[in-house]
Tab-separated table of C-alpha atoms and ligand atoms in Angstrom:
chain	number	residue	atom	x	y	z
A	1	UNK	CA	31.277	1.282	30.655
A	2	UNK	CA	32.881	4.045	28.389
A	3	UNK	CA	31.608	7.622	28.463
A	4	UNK	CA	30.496	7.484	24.845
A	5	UNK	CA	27.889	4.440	25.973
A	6	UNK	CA	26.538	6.587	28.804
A	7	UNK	CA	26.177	10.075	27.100
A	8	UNK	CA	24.278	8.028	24.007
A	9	UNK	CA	21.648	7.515	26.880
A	10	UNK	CA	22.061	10.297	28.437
A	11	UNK	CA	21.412	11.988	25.449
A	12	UNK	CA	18.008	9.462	24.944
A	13	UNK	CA	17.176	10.562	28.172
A	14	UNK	CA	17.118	14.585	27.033
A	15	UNK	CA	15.251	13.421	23.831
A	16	UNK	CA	12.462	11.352	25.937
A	17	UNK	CA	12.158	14.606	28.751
A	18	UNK	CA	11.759	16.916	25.696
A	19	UNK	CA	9.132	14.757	24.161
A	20	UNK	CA	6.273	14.748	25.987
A	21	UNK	CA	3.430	13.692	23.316
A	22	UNK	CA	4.127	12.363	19.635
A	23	UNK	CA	4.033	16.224	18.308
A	24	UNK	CA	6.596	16.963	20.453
A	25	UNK	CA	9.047	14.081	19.674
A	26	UNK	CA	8.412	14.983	15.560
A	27	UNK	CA	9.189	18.638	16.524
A	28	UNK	CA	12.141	17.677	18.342
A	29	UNK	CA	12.766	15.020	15.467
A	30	UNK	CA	12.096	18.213	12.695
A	31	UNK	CA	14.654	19.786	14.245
A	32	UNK	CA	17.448	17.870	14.763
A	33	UNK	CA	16.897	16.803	10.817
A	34	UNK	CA	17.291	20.480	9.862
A	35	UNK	CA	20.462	21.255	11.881
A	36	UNK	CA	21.799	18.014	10.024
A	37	UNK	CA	21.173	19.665	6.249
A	38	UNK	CA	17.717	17.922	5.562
A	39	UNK	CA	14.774	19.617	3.576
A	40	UNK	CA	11.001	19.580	4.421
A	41	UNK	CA	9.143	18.387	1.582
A	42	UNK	CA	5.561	19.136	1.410
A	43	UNK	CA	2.781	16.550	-0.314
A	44	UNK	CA	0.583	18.744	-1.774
A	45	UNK	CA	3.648	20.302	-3.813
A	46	UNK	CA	5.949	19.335	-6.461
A	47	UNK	CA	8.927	17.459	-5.295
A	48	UNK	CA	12.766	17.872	-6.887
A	49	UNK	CA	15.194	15.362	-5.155
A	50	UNK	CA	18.394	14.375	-6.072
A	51	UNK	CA	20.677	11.632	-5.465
A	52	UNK	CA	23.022	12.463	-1.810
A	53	UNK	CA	19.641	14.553	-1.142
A	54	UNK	CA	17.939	14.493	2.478
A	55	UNK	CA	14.739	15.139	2.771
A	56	UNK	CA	11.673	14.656	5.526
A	57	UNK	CA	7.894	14.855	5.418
A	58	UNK	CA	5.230	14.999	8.103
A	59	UNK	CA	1.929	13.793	8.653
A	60	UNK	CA	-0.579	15.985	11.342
A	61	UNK	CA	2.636	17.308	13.187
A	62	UNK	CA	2.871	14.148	15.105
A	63	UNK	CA	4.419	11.714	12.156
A	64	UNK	CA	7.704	12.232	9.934
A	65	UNK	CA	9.531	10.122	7.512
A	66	UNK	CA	13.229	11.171	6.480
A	67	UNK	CA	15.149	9.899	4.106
A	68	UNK	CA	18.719	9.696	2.234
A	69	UNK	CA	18.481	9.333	-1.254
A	70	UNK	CA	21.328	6.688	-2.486
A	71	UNK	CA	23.551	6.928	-5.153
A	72	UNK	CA	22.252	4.189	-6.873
A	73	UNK	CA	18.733	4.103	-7.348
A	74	UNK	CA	16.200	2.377	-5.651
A	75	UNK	CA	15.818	-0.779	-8.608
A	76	UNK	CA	19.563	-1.215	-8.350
A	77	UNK	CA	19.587	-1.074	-4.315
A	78	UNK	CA	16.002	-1.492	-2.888
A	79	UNK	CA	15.126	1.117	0.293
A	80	UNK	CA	16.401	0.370	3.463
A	81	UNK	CA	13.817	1.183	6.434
A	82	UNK	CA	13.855	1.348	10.219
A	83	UNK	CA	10.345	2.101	11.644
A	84	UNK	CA	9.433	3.359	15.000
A	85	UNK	CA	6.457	4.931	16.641
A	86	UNK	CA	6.724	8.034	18.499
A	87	UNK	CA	3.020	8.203	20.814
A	88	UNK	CA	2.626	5.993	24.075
A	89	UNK	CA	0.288	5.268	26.719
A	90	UNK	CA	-0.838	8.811	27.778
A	91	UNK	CA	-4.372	10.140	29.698
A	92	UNK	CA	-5.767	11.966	26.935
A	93	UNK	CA	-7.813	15.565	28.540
A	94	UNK	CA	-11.582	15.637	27.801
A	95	UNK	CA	-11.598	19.112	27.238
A	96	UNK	CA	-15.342	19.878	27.653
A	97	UNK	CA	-15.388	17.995	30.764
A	98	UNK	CA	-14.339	20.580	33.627
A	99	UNK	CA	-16.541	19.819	36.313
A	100	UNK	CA	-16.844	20.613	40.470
A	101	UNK	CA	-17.084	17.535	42.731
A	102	UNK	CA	-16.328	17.794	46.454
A	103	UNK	CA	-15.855	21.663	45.958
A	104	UNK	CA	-12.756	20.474	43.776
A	105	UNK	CA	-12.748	21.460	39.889
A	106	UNK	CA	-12.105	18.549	37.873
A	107	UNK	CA	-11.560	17.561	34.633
A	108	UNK	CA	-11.704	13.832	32.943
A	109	UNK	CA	-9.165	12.450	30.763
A	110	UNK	CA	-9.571	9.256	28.267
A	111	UNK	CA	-7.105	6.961	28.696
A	112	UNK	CA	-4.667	6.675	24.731
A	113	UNK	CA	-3.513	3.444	24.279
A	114	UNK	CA	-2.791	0.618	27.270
A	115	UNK	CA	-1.303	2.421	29.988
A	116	UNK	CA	-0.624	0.443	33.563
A	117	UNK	CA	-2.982	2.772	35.159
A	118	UNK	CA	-2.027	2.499	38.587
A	119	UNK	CA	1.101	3.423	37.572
A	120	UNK	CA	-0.115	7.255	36.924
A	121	UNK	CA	-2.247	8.236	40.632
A	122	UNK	CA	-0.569	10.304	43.035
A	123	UNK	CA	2.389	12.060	40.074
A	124	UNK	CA	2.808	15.851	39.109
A	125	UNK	CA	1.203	15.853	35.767
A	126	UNK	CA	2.284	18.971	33.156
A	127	UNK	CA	-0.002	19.036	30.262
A	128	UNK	CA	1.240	19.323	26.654
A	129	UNK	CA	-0.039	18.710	23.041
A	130	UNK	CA	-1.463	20.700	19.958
A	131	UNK	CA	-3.550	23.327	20.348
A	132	UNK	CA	-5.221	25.488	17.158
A	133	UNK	CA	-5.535	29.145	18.189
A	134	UNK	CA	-7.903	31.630	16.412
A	135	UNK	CA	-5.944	34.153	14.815
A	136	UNK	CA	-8.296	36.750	12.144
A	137	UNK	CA	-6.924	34.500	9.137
A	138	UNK	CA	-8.384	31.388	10.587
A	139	UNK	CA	-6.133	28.803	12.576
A	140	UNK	CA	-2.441	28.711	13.746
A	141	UNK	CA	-1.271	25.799	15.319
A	142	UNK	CA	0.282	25.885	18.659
A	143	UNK	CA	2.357	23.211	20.817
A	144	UNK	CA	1.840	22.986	24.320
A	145	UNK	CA	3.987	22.009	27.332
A	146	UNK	CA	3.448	23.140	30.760
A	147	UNK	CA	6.411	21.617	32.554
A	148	UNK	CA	4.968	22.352	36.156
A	149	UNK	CA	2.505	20.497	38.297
A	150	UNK	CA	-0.909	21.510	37.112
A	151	UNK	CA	-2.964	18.363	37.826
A	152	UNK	CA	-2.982	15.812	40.114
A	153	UNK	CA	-4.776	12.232	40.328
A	154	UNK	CA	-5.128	10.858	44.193
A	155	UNK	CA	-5.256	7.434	44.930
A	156	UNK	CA	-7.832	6.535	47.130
A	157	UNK	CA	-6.423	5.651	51.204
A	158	UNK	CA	-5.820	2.703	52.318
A	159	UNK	CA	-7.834	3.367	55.484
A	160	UNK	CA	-10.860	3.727	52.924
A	161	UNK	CA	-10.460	1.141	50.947
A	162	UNK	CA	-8.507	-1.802	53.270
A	163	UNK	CA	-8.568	-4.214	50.100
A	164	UNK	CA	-6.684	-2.060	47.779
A	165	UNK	CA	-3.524	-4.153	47.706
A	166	UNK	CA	-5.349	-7.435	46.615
A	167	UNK	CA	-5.631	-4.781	43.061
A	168	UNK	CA	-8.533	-1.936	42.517
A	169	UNK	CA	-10.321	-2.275	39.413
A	170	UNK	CA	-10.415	1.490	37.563
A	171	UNK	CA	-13.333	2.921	36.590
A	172	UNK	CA	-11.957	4.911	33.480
A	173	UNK	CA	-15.308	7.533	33.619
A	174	UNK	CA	-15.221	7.592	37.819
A	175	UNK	CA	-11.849	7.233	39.000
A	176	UNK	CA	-9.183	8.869	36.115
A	177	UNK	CA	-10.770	12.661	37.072
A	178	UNK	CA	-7.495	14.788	37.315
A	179	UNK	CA	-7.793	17.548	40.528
A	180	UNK	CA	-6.856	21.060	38.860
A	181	UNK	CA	-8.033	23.684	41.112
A	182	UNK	CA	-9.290	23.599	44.834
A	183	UNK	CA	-11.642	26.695	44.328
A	184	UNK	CA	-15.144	25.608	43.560
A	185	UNK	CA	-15.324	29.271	42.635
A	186	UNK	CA	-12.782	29.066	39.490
A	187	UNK	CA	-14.491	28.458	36.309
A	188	UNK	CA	-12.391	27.642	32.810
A	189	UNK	CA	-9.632	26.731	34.665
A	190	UNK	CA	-8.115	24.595	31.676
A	191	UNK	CA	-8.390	27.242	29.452
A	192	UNK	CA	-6.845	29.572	31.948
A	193	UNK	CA	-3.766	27.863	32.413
A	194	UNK	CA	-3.290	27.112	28.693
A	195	UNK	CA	-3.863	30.963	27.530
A	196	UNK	CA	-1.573	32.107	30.387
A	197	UNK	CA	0.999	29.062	29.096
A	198	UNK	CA	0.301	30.470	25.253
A	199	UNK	CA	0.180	33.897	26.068
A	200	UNK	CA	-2.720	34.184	24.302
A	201	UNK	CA	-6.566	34.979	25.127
A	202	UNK	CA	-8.415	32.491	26.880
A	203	UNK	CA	-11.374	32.916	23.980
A	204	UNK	CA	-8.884	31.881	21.278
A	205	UNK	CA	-8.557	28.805	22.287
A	206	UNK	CA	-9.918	26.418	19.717
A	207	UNK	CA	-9.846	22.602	19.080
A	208	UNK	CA	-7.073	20.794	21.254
A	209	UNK	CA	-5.500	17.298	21.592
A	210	UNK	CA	-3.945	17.282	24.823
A	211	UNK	CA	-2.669	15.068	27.255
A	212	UNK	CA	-2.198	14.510	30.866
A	213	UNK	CA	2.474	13.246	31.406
A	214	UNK	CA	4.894	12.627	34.402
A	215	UNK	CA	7.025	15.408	34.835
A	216	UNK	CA	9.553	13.463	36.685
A	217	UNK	CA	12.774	13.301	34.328
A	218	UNK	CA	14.370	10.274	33.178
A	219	UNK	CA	17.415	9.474	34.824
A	220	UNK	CA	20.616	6.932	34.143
A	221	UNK	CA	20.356	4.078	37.661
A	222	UNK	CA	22.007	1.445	38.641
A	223	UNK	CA	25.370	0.880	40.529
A	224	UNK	CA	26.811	1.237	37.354
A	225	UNK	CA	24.176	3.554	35.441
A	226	UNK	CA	23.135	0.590	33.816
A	227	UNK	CA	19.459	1.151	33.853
A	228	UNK	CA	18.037	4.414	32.037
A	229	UNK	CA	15.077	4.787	34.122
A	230	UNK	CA	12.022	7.073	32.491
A	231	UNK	CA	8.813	7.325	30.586
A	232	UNK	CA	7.903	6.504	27.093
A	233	UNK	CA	11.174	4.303	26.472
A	234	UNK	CA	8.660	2.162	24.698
A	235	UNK	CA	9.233	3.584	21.966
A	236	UNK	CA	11.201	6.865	22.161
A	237	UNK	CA	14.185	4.523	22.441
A	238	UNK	CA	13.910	3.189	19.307
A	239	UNK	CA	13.256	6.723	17.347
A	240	UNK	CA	16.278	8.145	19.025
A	241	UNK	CA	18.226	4.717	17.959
A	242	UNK	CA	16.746	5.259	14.295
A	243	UNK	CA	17.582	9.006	14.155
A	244	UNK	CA	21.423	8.593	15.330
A	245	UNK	CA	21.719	5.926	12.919
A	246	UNK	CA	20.482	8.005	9.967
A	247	UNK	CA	22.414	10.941	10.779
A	248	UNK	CA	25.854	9.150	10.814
A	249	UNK	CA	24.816	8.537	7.006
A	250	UNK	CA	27.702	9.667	4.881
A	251	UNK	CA	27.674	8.929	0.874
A	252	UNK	CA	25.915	6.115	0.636
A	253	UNK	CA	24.544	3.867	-1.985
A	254	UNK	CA	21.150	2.265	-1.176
A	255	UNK	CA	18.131	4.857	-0.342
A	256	UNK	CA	18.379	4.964	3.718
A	257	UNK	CA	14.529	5.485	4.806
A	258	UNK	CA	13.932	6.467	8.945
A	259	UNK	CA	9.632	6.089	9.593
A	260	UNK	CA	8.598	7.835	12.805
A	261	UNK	CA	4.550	7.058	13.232
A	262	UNK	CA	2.012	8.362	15.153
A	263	UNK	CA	-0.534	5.568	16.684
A	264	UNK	CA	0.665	2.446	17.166
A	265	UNK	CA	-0.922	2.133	20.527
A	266	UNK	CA	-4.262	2.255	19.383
A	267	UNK	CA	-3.584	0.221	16.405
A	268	UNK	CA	-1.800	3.072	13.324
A	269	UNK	CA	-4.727	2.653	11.469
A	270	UNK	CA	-5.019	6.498	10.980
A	271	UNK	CA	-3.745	8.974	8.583
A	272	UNK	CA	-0.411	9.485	10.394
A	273	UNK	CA	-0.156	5.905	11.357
A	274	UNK	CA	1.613	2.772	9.809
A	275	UNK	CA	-1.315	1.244	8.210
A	276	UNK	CA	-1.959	4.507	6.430
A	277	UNK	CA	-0.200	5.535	2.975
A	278	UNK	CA	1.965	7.498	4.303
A	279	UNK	CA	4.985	5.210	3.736
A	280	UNK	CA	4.276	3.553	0.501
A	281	UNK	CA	3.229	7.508	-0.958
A	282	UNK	CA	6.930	8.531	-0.148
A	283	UNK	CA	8.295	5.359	-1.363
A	284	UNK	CA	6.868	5.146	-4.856
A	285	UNK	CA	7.191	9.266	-5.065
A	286	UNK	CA	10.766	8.962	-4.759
A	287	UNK	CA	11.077	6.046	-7.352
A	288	UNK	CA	9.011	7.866	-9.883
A	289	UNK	CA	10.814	11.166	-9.688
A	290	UNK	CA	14.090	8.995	-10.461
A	291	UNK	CA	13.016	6.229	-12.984
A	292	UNK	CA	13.738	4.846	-16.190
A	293	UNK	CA	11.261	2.386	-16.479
A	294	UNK	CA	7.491	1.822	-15.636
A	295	UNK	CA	8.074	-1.323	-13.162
A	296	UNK	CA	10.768	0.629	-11.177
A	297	UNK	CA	8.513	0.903	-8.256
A	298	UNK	CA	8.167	-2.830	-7.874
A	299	UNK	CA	11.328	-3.692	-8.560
A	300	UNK	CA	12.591	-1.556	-5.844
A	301	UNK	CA	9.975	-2.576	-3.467
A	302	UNK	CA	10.775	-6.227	-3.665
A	303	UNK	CA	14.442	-5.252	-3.192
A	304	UNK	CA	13.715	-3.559	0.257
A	305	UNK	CA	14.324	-4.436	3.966
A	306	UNK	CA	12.032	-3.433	6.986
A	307	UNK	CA	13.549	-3.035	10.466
A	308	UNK	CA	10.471	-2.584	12.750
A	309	UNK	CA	12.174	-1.116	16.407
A	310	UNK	CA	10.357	-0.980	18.931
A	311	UNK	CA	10.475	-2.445	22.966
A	312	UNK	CA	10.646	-5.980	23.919
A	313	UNK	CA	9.648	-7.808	27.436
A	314	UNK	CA	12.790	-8.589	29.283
A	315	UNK	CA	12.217	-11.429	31.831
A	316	UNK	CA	11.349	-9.943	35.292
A	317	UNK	CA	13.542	-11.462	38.514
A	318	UNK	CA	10.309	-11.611	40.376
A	319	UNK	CA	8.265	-12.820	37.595
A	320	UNK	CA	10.659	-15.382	35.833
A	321	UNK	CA	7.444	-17.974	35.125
A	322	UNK	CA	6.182	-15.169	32.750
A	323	UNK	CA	8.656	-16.254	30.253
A	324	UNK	CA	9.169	-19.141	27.877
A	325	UNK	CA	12.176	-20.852	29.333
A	326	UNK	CA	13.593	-21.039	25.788
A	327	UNK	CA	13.317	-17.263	25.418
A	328	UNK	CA	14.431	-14.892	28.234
A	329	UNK	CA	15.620	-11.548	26.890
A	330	UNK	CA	18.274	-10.040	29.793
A	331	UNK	CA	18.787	-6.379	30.049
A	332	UNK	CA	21.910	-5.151	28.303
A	333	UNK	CA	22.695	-7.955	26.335
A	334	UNK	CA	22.136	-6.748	23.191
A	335	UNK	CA	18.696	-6.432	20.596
A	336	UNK	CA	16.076	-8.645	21.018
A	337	UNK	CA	14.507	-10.480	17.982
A	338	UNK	CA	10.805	-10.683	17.789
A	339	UNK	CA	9.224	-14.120	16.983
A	340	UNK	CA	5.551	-15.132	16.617
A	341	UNK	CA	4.025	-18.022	14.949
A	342	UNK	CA	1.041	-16.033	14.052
A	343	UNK	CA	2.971	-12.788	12.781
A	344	UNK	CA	2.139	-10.222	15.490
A	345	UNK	CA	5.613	-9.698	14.427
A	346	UNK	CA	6.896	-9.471	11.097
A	347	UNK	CA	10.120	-11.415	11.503
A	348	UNK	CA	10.530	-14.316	9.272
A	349	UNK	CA	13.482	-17.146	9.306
A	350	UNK	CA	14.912	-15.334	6.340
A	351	UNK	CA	14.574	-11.912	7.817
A	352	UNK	CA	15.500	-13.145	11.480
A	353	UNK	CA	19.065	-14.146	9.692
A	354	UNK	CA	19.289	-11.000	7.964
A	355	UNK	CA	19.168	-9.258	11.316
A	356	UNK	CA	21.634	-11.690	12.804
A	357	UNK	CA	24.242	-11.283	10.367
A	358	UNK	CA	24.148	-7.881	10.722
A	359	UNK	CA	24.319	-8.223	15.061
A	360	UNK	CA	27.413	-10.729	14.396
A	361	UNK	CA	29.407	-8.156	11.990
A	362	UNK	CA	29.188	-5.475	14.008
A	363	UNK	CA	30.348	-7.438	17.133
A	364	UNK	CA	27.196	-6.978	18.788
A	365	UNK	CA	25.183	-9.812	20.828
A	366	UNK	CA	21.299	-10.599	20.136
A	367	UNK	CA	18.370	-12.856	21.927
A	368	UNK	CA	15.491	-13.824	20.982
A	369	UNK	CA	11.757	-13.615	22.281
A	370	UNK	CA	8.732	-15.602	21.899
A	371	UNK	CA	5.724	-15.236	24.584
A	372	UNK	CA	4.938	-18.507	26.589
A	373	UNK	CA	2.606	-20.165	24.152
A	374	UNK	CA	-0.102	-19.949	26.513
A	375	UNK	CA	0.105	-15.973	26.544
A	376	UNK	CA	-1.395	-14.151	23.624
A	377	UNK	CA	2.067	-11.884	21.545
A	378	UNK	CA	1.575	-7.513	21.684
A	379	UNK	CA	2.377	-6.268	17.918
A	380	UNK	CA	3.682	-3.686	16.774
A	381	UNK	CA	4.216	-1.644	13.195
A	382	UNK	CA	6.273	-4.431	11.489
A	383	UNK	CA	3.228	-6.994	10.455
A	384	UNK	CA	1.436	-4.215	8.996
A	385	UNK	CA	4.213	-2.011	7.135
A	386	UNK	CA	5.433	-5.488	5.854
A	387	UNK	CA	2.294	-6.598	4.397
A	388	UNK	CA	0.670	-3.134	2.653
A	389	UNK	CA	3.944	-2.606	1.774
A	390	UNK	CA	5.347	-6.055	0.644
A	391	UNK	CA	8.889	-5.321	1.761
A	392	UNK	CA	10.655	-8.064	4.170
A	393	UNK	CA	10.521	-6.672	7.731
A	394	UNK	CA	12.243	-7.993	11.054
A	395	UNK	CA	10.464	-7.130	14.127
A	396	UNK	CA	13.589	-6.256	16.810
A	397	UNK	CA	13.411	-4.340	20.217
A	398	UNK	CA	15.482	-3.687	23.058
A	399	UNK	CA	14.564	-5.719	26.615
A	400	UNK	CA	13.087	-3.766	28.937
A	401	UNK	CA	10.285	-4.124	32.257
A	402	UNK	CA	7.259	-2.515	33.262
A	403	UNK	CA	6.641	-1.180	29.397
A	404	UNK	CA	3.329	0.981	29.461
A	405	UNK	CA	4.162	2.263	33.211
A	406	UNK	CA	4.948	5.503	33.770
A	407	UNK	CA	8.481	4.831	34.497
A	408	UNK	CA	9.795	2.031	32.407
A	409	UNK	CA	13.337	0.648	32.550
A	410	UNK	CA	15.746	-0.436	29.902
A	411	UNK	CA	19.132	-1.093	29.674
A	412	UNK	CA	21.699	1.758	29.006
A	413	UNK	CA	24.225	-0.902	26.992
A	414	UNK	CA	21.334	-1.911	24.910
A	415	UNK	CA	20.760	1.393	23.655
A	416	UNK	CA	24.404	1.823	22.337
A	417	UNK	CA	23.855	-1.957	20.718
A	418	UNK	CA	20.820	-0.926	19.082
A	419	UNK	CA	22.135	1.920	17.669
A	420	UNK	CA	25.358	0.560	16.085
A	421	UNK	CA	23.214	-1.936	14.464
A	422	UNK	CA	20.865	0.322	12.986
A	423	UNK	CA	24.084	2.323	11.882
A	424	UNK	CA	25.066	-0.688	10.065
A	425	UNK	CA	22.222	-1.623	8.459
A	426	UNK	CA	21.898	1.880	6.874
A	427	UNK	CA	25.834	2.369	5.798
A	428	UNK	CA	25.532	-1.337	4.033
B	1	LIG	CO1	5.738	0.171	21.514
């Protein structure tokens, strides 16, 4: 494999470690953007863009949508758009909840999205999110990341419970209690920690969303290093495939748009997610600031293309029956194309052939994935960006097993296919 395959992943990996929670990914997103010559634009101000321009807006510190502005305009060339979604599966902290039980202080956590639970007992668990501090104008906000073992949640012994193997059904209230002190004696122990961490006082604390992650680092495996081996592939992957793609932008002609959401795991229907605005507000800003005529928003709209990134089941060696014979995505060879007959996924014959063109010109291979058609299809961002929207979307991934554990693995040659695709489609 040639070095510049393995240090893209490598460099996924450093992304994914740095990016604990969804604000941390934006802020890590932010700043990459910046180093690369692109201006924050605020919504609630007047915008002046220009054609060559880069520019980026955010949504609750945990959303961000960059874009290049084209040389022609948008009527003439339509908006090109990859999508991603930077949260996933994560124990969200209950932050009123610190309790004793056993002599142990506790505190409960609510589980964000569909993680595989069992994946998460027995791990070192940092903490990390936003946090609003009380300052004497009112609120600053904070992010938090404790990269050391605060919290712990032990699986129960097999001695104790001799079934556990034949599976242990969760109680989410009962069972997901994270151990963070051993002194029945210590009292705000949360807040401790996080004022110590913030270097602030423990009574400015206000309003948090926080979050239980594995501090293990993600790592390159394999004989070969052909696995990248780590948390929150699904879908960090993809926004790290997006951003490289829209950095190697150069003059170009069509409008080059890169959507990093918030909330796809429990649906996007929020102000930061994909079945908010957010997209359509930037969209139609840009088109206004630049038009000639009153139509130009539609005409550019209907002239746009949705790539909607984000992971795809590979087939599992000791699970092969879970697959459609007819559709068995491998691991590192190449993006995956998303079919369903009842649009959980956006991707159309038309769009589907758009996506394959682009695969064959750039030398890369594709595959294609539809669930067994007794097994009910995931979604993801495409169906509903596609449809509020009304811009032709594919829905494309990148193979991978055990998405929503802990530790999910992908395929390190994947992530360089991905990303010269994505390259490709924004340069065209
Ligand atoms: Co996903």
């Amino acid at each position: 494999m040639k070095p510049e395959i393995k240090n893209l992943a490598k460099d996924l990996i450093r992304f994914i470690d740095a990016s604990p929670t969804a604000f941390h990914a934006t802020e890590n997103i932010e700043s990459t953007l910046k180093k690369n010559g692109f201006l924050q634009l605020a919504e609630d101000v007047s915008w002046k863009i220009k054609k060559g321009g880069k520019y980026f807006v955010k949504r609750n510190d945990s959303s961000i949508i960059a874009f290049v502005i084209g040389s022609k305009s948008p009527t003439q060339s339509g908006f090109h758009i990859a999508g991603a979604h930077t949260d996933s599966p994560l124990l969200k902290i209950k932050t009123e909840t610190e309790n004793c039980a056993a002599g142990i202080i506790r505190v409960a956590t609510e589980t964000y999205g569909g993680p595989l639970i069992n994946t998460w007992f027995d791990r070192n668990l940092g903490i990390a999110g936003k946090v609003m501090v009380k300052t004497s104008k009112g609120y600053s906000v904070k992010l938090l990341k404790i990269d050391k073992p605060i919290a712990v949640i032990p699986s129960l012994a097999i001695h104790l419970n001799r079934e556990a193997n034949k599976g242990f059904e969760f109680n989410p209230q009962n069972h997901l209690q994270a151990v963070i002190s051993t002194d029945p004696k210590d009292k705000e122990v949360l807040k401790a920690i996080i004022a110590k961490e913030l270097k602030i006082k423990k009574e400015n604390i206000g309003e948090m969303d926080i979050f239980f992650y594995d501090l293990e680092k993600g790592k390159l495996c394999g004989s070969e290093e052909e696995l990248i081996s780590s948390g929150r592939v699904d879908n960090l992957q993809m926004c790290h495939s997006i951003l490289e793609a829209l950095l190697s932008i150069g003059k170009n002609e069509k409008t080059a748009v890169a959507a990093f959401y918030d909330n796809e795991e429990i649906g996007s229907k929020t102000l930061m997610g994909a079945d908010s605005n957010f997209m359509r507000s930037i969209l139609e800003r840009i088109t206004l600031l630049l038009a000639t005529g009153k139509d130009d928003f539609y005409r550019a709209i209907s002239k746009s293309f949705l790539i909607s990134a984000d992971g795809a089941h590979a087939q599992h060696p000791n699970f092969p029956e879970k697959h459609d014979p007819g559709y068995v995505p491998k691991l590192n060879k190449g993006p995956v194309i998303k079919l369903s007959a009842t649009f959980r996924y956006a991707t159309t014959a038309e769009s589907s052939a758009y996506f394959v063109q682009l695969c064959e010109k750039n030398n890369v291979p594709f595959q294609k994935m539809a669930n067994r058609s007794d097994v009910p299809s995931g979604s993801t961002i495409g169906p509903l960006s596609s449809a509020t929207l009304g811009i032709k979307a594919v829905d494309v991934g990148n193979a991978m097993w055990a998405m929503h554990s802990v530790r999910e693995t992908a395929g390190t040659l994947d992530h360089w296919y991905m990303t010269q695709t994505l390259i490709s489609f924004f340069r065209e």
